[in-house]
XYZ file of C-alpha atoms in Angstrom:
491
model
C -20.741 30.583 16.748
C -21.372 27.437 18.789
C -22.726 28.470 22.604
C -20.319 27.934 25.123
C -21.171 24.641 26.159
C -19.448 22.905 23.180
C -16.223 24.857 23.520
C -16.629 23.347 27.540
C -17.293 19.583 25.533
C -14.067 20.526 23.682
C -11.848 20.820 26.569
C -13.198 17.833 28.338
C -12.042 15.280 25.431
C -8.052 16.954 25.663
C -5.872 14.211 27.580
C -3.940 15.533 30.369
C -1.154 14.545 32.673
C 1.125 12.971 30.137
C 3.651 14.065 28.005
C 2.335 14.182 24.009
C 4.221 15.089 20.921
C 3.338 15.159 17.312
C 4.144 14.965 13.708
C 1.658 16.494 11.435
C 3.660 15.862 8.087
C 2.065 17.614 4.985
C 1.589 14.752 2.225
C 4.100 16.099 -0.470
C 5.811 12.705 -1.513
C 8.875 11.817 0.473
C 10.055 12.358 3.619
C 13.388 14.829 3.445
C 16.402 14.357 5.801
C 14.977 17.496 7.836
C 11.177 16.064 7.984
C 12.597 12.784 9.317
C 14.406 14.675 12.310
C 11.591 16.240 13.469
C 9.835 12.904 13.327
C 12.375 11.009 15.392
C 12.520 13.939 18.328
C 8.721 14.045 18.594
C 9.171 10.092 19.271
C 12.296 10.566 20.985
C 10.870 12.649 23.553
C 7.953 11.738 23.668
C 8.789 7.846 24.407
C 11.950 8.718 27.021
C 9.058 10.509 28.920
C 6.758 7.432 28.785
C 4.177 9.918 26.662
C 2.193 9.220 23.962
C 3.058 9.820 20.736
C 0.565 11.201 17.638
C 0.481 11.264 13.861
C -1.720 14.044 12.469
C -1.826 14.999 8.497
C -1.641 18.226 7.610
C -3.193 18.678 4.417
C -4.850 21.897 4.012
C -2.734 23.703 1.665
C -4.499 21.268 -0.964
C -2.243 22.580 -4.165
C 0.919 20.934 -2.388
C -0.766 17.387 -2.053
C 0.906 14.588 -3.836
C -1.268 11.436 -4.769
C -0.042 8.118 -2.458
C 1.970 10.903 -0.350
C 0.252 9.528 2.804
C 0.928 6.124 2.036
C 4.782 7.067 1.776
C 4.311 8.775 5.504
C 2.765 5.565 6.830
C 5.466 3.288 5.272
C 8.950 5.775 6.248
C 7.666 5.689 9.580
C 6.876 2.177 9.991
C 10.170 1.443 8.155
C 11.866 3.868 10.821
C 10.030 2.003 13.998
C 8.334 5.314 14.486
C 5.271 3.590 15.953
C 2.627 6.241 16.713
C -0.150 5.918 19.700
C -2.611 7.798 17.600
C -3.278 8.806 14.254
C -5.549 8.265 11.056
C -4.997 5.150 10.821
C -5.296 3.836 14.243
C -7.272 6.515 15.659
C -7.519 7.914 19.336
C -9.550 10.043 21.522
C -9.109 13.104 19.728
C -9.604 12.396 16.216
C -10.177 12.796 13.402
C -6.309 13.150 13.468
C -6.432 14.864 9.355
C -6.784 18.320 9.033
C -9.771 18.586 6.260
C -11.771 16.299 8.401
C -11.704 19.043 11.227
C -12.907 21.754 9.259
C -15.911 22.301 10.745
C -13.392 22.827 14.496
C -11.293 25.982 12.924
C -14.046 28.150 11.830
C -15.756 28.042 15.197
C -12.535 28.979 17.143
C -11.918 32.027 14.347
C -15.260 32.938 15.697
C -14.392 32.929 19.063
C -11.719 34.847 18.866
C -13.466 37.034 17.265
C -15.647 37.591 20.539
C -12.885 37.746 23.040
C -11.373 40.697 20.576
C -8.371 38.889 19.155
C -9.589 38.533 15.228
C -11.545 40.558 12.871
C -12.856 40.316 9.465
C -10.966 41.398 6.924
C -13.056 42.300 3.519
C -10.275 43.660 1.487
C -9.555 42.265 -1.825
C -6.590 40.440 -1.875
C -4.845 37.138 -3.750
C -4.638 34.312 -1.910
C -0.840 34.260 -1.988
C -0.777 37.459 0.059
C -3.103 36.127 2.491
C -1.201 32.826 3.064
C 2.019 34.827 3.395
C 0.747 37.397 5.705
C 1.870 40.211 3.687
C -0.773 43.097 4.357
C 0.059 46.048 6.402
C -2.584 46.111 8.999
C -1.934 49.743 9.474
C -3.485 50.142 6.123
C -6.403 47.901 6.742
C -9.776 49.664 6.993
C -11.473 46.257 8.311
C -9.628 46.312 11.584
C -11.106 49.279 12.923
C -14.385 48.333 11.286
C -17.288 47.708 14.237
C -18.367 44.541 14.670
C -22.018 45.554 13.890
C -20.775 46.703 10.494
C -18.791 43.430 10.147
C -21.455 41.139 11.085
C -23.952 42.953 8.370
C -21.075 43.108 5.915
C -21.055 38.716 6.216
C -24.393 38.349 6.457
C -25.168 40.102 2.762
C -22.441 37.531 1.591
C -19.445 39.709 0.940
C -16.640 37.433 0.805
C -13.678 37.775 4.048
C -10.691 36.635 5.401
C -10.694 36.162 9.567
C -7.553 37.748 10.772
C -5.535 37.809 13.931
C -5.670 41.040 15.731
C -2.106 41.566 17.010
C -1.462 44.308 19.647
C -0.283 47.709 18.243
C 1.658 48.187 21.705
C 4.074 46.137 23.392
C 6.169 43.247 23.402
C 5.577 39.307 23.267
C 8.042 37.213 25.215
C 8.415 33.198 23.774
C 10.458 30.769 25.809
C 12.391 28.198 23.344
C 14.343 25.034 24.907
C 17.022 25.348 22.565
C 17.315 28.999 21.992
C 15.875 30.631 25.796
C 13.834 33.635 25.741
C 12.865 36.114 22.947
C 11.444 38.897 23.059
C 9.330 40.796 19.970
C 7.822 44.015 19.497
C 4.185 43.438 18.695
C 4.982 46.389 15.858
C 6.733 43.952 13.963
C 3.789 41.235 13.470
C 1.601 41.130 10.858
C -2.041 40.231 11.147
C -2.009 37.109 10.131
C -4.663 35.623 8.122
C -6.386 32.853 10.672
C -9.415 31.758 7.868
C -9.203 31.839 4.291
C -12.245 33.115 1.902
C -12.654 29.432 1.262
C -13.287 28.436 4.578
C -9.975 26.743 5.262
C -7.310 27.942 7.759
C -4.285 28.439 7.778
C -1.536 26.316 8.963
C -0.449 28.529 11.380
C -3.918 28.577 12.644
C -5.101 24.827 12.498
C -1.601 24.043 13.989
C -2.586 25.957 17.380
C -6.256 24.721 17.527
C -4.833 20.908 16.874
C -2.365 20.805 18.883
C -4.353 22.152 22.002
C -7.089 20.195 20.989
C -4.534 17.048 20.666
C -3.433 18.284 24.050
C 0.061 18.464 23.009
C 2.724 19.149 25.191
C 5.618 19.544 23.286
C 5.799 21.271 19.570
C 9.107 19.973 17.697
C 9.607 22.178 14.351
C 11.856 24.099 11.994
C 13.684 27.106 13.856
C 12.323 28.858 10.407
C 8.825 28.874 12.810
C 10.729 30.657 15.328
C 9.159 33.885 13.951
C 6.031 32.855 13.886
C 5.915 31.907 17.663
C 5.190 35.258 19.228
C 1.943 35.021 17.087
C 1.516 31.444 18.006
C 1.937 32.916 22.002
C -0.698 35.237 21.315
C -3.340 32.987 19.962
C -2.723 30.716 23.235
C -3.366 34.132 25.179
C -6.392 35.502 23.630
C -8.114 31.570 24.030
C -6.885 31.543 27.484
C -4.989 28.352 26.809
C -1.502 27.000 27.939
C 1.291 27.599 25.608
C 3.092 24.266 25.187
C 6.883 23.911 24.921
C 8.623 25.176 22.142
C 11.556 22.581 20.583
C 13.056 24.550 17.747
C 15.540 23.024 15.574
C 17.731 24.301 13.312
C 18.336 23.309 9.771
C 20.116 20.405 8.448
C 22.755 21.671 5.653
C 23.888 20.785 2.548
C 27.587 22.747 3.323
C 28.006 25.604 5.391
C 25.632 28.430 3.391
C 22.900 26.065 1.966
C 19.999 24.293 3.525
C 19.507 20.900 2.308
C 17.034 21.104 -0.534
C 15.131 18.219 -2.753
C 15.129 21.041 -5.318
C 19.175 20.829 -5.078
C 19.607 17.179 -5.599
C 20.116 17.043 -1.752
C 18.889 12.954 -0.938
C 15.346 12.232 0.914
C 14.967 9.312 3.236
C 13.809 7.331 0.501
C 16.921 8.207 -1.599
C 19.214 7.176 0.456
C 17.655 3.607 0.870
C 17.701 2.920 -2.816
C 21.360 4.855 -2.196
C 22.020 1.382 -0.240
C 22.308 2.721 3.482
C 20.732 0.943 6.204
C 17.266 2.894 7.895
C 18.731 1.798 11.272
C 21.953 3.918 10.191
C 20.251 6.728 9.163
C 18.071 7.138 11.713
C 21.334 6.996 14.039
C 23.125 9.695 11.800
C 20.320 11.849 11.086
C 19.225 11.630 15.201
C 22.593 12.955 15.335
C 22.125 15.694 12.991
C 21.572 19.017 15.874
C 21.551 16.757 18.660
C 24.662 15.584 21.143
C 24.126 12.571 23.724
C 26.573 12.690 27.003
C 29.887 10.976 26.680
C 31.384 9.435 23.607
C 28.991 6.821 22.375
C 27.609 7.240 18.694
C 26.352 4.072 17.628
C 22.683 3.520 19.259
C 20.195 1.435 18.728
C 16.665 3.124 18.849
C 15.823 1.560 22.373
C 19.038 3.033 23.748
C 18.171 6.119 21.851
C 14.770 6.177 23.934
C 16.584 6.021 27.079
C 19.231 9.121 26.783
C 17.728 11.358 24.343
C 17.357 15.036 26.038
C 15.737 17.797 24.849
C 18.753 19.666 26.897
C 21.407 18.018 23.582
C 19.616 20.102 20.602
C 21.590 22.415 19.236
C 20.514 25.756 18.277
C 23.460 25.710 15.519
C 22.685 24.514 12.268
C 24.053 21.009 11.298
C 26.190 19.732 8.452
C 24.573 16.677 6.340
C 27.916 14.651 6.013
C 27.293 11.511 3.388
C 31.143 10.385 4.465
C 30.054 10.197 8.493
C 27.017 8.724 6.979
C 29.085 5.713 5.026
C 30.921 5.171 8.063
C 27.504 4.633 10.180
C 26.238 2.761 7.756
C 29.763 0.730 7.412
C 29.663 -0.106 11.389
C 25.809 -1.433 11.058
C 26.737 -3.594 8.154
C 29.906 -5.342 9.791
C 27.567 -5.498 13.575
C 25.102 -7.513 11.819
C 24.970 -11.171 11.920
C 26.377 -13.576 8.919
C 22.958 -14.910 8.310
C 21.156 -11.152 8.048
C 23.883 -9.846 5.656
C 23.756 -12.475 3.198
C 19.577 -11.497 3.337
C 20.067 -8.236 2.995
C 23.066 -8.545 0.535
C 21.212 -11.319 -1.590
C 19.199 -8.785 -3.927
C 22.541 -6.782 -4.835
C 24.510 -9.800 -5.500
C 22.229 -11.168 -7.756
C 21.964 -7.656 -9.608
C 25.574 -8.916 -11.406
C 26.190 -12.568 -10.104
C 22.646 -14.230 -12.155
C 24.452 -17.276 -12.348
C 22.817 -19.345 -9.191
C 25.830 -21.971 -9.197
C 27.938 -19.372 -7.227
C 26.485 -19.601 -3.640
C 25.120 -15.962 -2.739
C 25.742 -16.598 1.281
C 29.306 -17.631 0.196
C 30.020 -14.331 -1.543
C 28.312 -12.152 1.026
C 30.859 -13.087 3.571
C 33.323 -11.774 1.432
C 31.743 -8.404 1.142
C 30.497 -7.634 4.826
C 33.621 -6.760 6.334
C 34.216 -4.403 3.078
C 30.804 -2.754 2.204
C 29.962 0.698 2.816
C 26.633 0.882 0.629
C 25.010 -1.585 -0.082
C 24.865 -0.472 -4.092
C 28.194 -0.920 -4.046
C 28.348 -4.536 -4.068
C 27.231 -5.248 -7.597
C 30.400 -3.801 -8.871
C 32.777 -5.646 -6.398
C 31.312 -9.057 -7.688
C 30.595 -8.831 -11.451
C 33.552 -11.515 -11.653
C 32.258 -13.962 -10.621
C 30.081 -14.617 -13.269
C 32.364 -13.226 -16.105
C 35.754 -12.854 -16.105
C 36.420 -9.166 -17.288
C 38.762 -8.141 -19.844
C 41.928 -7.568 -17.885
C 45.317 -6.139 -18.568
C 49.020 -8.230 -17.747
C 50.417 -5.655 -15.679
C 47.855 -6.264 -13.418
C 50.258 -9.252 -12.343
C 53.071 -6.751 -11.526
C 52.940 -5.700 -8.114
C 55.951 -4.948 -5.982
C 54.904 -5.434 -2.347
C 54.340 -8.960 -3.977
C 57.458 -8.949 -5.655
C 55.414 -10.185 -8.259
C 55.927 -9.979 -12.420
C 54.788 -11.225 -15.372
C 57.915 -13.869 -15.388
C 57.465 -14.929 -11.834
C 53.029 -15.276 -12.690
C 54.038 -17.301 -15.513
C 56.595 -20.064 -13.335
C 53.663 -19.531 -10.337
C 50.786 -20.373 -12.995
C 52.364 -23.458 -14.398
C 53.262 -25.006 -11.439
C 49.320 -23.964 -9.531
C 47.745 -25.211 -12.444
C 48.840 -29.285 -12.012
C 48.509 -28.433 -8.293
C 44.707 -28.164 -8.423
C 43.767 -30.490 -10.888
C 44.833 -32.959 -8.336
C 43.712 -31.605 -5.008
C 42.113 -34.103 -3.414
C 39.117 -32.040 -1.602
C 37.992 -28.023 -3.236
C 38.018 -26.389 0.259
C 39.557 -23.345 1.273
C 42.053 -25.453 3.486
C 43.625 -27.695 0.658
C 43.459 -24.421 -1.563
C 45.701 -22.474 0.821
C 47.636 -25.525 1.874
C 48.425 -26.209 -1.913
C 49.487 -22.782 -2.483
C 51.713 -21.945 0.907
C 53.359 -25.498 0.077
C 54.042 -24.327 -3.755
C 55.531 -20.796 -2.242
C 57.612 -22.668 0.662
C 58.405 -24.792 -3.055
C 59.875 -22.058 -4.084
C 61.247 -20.407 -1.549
C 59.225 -17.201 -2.023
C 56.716 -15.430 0.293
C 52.945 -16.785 0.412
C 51.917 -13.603 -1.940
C 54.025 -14.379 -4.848
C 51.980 -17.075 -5.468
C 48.043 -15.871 -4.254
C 48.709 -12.484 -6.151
C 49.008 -13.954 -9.620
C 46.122 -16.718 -8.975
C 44.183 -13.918 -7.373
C 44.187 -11.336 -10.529
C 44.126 -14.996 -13.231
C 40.868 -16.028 -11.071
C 39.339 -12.455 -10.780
C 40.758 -10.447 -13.592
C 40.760 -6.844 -10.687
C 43.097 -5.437 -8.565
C 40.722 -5.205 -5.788
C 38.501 -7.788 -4.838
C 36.493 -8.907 -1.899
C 38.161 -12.307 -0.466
C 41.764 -13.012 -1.241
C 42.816 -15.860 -3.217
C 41.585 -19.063 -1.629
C 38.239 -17.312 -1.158
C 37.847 -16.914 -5.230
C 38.871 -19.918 -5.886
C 36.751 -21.794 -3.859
C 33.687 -20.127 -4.936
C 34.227 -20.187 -8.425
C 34.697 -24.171 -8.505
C 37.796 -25.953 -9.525
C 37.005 -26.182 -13.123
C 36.173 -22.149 -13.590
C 39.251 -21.359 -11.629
C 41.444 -23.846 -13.522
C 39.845 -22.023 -16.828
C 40.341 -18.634 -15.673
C 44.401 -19.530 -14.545
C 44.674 -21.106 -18.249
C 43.218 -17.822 -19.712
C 46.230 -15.748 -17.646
C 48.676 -18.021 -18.769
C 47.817 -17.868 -22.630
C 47.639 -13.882 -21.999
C 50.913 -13.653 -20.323
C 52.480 -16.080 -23.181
């Protein structure tokens, strides 16, 4: 063990009098709904409190890792204007900010523990599943009433161990939790956890408390499945002598009322549901929302005004529902707040997906859709039209609101048709003027006459952009086409 001077050296690098927070993701490949939460309180709170705010990896349990898996951390949080103070990448004065570059730190605290009578060696044989689960029944363990002389000669010939926690046989351990108060254990119930493993690494459990004192962490945002965990977590604190930082537990985020989300399930990842077409400004709105209730009636925040009101005092200790409908209508409001310009950016790429003819002006078409889009995927379907007129069926033209039928399409198309081909200018106002004259022509209401040039121009029931809209994009010559194709049909 390192003399006490070092451990002193240790201390005197931990930042003090400031709020920190952290998110120590495990590189497994995406970021799910529930990983993304935790991220966003950890920033939440720690930038309403003017803190600083730290990315550390967590990559010890090395048969989880997934290849580029820290890229896809860096790239989700950058993408979700999670901007971190410190971290691999951009270091800080307590790095190195990934766990296997700090395991030379855990082995020497073990140690110590050891010495203030908090851990032991444990020499019994056992697979390494057991020891990362914990499940040993310390009354059973020979090694935890074993001297220290006879442990010490037992490592020194080279026998292979485990460091354990030495929990308290008596008493009880009391945790405080923001969200769910105080709770209170009997020390009966915990299991000596394993602290080291035979090959040197910890465990997370252990490199968790060592970082984030180290880190000098204030405030530890994680999965109320950790919960149980925390009275060991308290102890560890208390045998190094060490504040116990603030406990934020949340609880899950739900697929429906009896199951947790789950990648497993099919249940979407952050990355999902971009390629599912919602917005990252939208979901990090929704999912902020997800166990956590500002003051008032506002939903719709932007992340600075997130920033400003987010309190610890709104998590919810009850699980929350993952809705995709509430998430469509987030996503919905962000589309239509945008402005013209952005939209037909952003919309561009979909557009294009089923409109590869570059005649048809994607900007034009985009301000049909913004008013009407949910998803962004869903646009490619609303617009295939455009560049092909799909088979359609006649009784398309029937529609009663319209008082519309095949007869009355017919007299409407014959007359439109002339109409056009001499229009002076192709703008929307000469379209609409030509057809409101033709319907005050004939005495009829304005939608007799757009309905039938509507479904001859589109060939759907439902389009985005009425009438004049269509028309107008498509070009006098493919509209005129398209109303002679409806007019052979309907003959």
């Amino acid at each position: 063990m390192k003399d006490m001077k070092w451990f002193e050296d240790m201390e005197k690098r931990i930042p003090t009098g400031e709020v920190r927070t952290r998110f120590a993701p495990s590189p497994t490949g995406y970021m799910h709904v529930g990983n993304l939460r935790t991220a966003l309180y950890t920033y939440l709170i720690a930038r309403h409190n003017k803190g600083r705010f730290i990315l550390r990896i967590e990559d010890t349990d090395q048969g989880r890792l997934v290849e580029g898996a820290v890229d896809v951390i860096y790239k989700t949080m950058a993408e979700c204007h999670l901007d971190h103070d410190e971290g691999p990448d951009v270091g800080g004065p307590v790095g190195p900010y990934v766990q296997t570059e700090r395991r030379g730190l855990y082995k020497e605290y073990a140690e110590l523990l050891m010495e203030r009578g908090h851990a032991y060696r444990c020499f019994c044989e056992k697979t390494a599943s057991e020891e990362d689960a914990g499940d040993f029944d310390r009354g059973d363990d020979p090694c935890r009433f074993m001297s220290r002389e006879e442990s010490d000669r037992l490592a020194a010939e080279g026998r292979p161990y485990v460091i354990r926690q030495l929990i308290p046989h008596e008493g009880a351990t009391t945790f405080h939790d923001e969200s769910f108060g105080d709770i209170t254990v009997e020390n009966s119930t915990l299991d000596d956890q394993v602290l080291i493993k035979r090959d040197g690494l910890p465990t997370y459990n252990f490199a968790n408390v060592i970082d984030d004192h180290l880190m000098g962490i204030t405030h530890v945002v994680r999965g109320s499945e950790y919960l149980s965990s925390a009275p060991k977590y308290n102890l560890l604190y208390e045998g190094f002598g060490w504040d116990v930082p603030v406990y934020v537990h949340c609880s899950p985020v739900m697929r429906d009322a009896h199951n947790k989300m789950s990648k497993r399930h099919g249940d979407p990842s952050y990355e999902d549901l971009v390629n599912q077409g919602y917005l990252t400004d939208a979901i990090i709105n929704y999912v902020t929302l997800l166990g956590w209730s500002p003051r008032g009636e506002q939903e719709i925040f932007s992340m600075d005004e997130l920033v400003d009101v987010f309190d610890i005092s709104g998590i919810s200790k009850s699980p929350a529902i993952f809705d995709i409908e509430k998430l469509k209508y987030f996503n919905s409001e962000y589309i239509r707040a945008m402005s013209p310009e952005a939209f037909a950016k952003l919309a561009e790429p979909y557009i294009r997906r089923s409109v590869k003819n570059t005649a048809y002006d994607a900007a034009a078409i985009a301000a049909l859709l913004q008013q009407r889009t949910e998803v962004l995927t869903d646009i490619p379907g609303k617009v295939d039209f455009f560049d092909a007129l799909p088979e359609y069926d006649t009784e398309l033209f029937v529609h009663k609101k319209s008082k519309s039928d095949k007869d009355s399409s017919v007299a409407v198309l014959k007359r439109i048709i002339p109409i056009f081909e001499t229009l002076s200018d192709w703008d929307d106002e000469h379209i609409m003027a030509a057809m409101t004259g033709l319907a005050a022509d004939m005495e009829a209401k304005n939608a007799r006459v757009m309905w039938p040039v509507r479904i001859a121009a589109a060939g759907k029931a439902v389009t985005p952009g009425g009438a004049v809209e269509i028309c107008r994009i498509l070009g006098r010559e493919e509209t005129l086409r398209r109303l002679n194709v409806a007019l052979e049909k309907l003959s």
